[in-house]
Amino acid sequence: MTETETRKADHLRICLDRDVQFHETTNGLERYRFIHACLPELNYDEIDISINFLDKKMGAPLLISSMTGGTEQAGKINYRLAEVAQHYKIAMGVGSQRVAVENPQVGKTFAVRNIAPDILLFANLGAVQLNYEYGLEQCRRVIDLLEANALILHLNPLQECVQTKGDTNFRGLLEKIAILCKKLPVPVIAKEVGNGISAAMAQKLIDVGVAAIDVAGAGGTSWAKVESERATDAQQRRLGATFADWGMPTAECVATIRAIAPNIPLIASGGLRNGLEAAKAIALGADITGMAWPFLQAAAESEEALHALVKVLIAEITTVLFCTGNATLSDLKNSGALQKSPIS
């Protein structure tokens, strides 16, 4: 097993078995509430939560966020996730495919297109790898492996700082991202890993051609904590503890990016745990919403648990639309039904 494969196995084990969630910083969505419509004048059965995203029709505004791949257990989880994504026509991202570039034999743990032929499927590499001998060839390889609709370039400076022997040369990446945006055959999505993307950073990414932003804000899994758990020395463990709650809340990222970029396809992820929070993020300006930890927990349990999770998420989003008097997600965005909660 390569060093990268070992790291992927560690990540999966730690996320499933250890408390690596944010404790102090929240996703910020608790600061908002919907105005209740006691007479919605709607038929619940006619509410439509489908959406078009990156020219693909989705059955619900849900993304199974990038998580895993590269090990036998990860492959089983990805196959389960792909099956449920296909069933409900929701989007799916895979974990970093660097491990498959290093060892093509583990590529099958990511290759889910035969299970999910119709879904919006995202390939994934760390942007920092562009400074470590990765380029167009490797990006094309991971896209082709998945038959992906887009490539996620994840941005993880804090994780790399805490990770033992992390890759911390982030100099000049914008220029390299710009080249990929021009030359790759699919759109490029910029994504954080749980510390958020500010409006200023989003604007820089949009300016170089990034087609969509996944804010991946604070409030969910803390990768500083994850890396602290697997650190091999005291300094790295302390770094992880110090920066365990570092980052910008998801709600803040969504609202501020949407204010400066009204048309950029926008994904809200980072600490979302139910359909009510997903609906709040959409009302703030997101187009679709991503979750990782809830899907990972369900996938590790059973296929039945995964189906139950998606069903309840869909029911929760639909209930928000019904109880705010909105028939579609577009109506919800334009309704003004979401307000800041009064200070108690």
CSV table of C-alpha atoms in Angstrom, one decimal, residues 4 33 151 210 251 274 303 320 331:
chain,number,residue,atom,x,y,z
A,4,THR,CA,-1.2,8.0,-0.2
A,33,ARG,CA,-35.2,31.3,9.9
A,151,LEU,CA,-13.2,18.5,-12.4
A,210,VAL,CA,-13.5,28.6,-12.8
A,251,ALA,CA,-23.8,30.8,5.3
A,274,ASN,CA,-30.5,18.2,7.0
A,303,GLU,CA,-27.9,0.7,1.2
A,320,VAL,CA,-39.7,24.0,3.5
A,331,ASP,CA,-39.6,30.7,-6.2
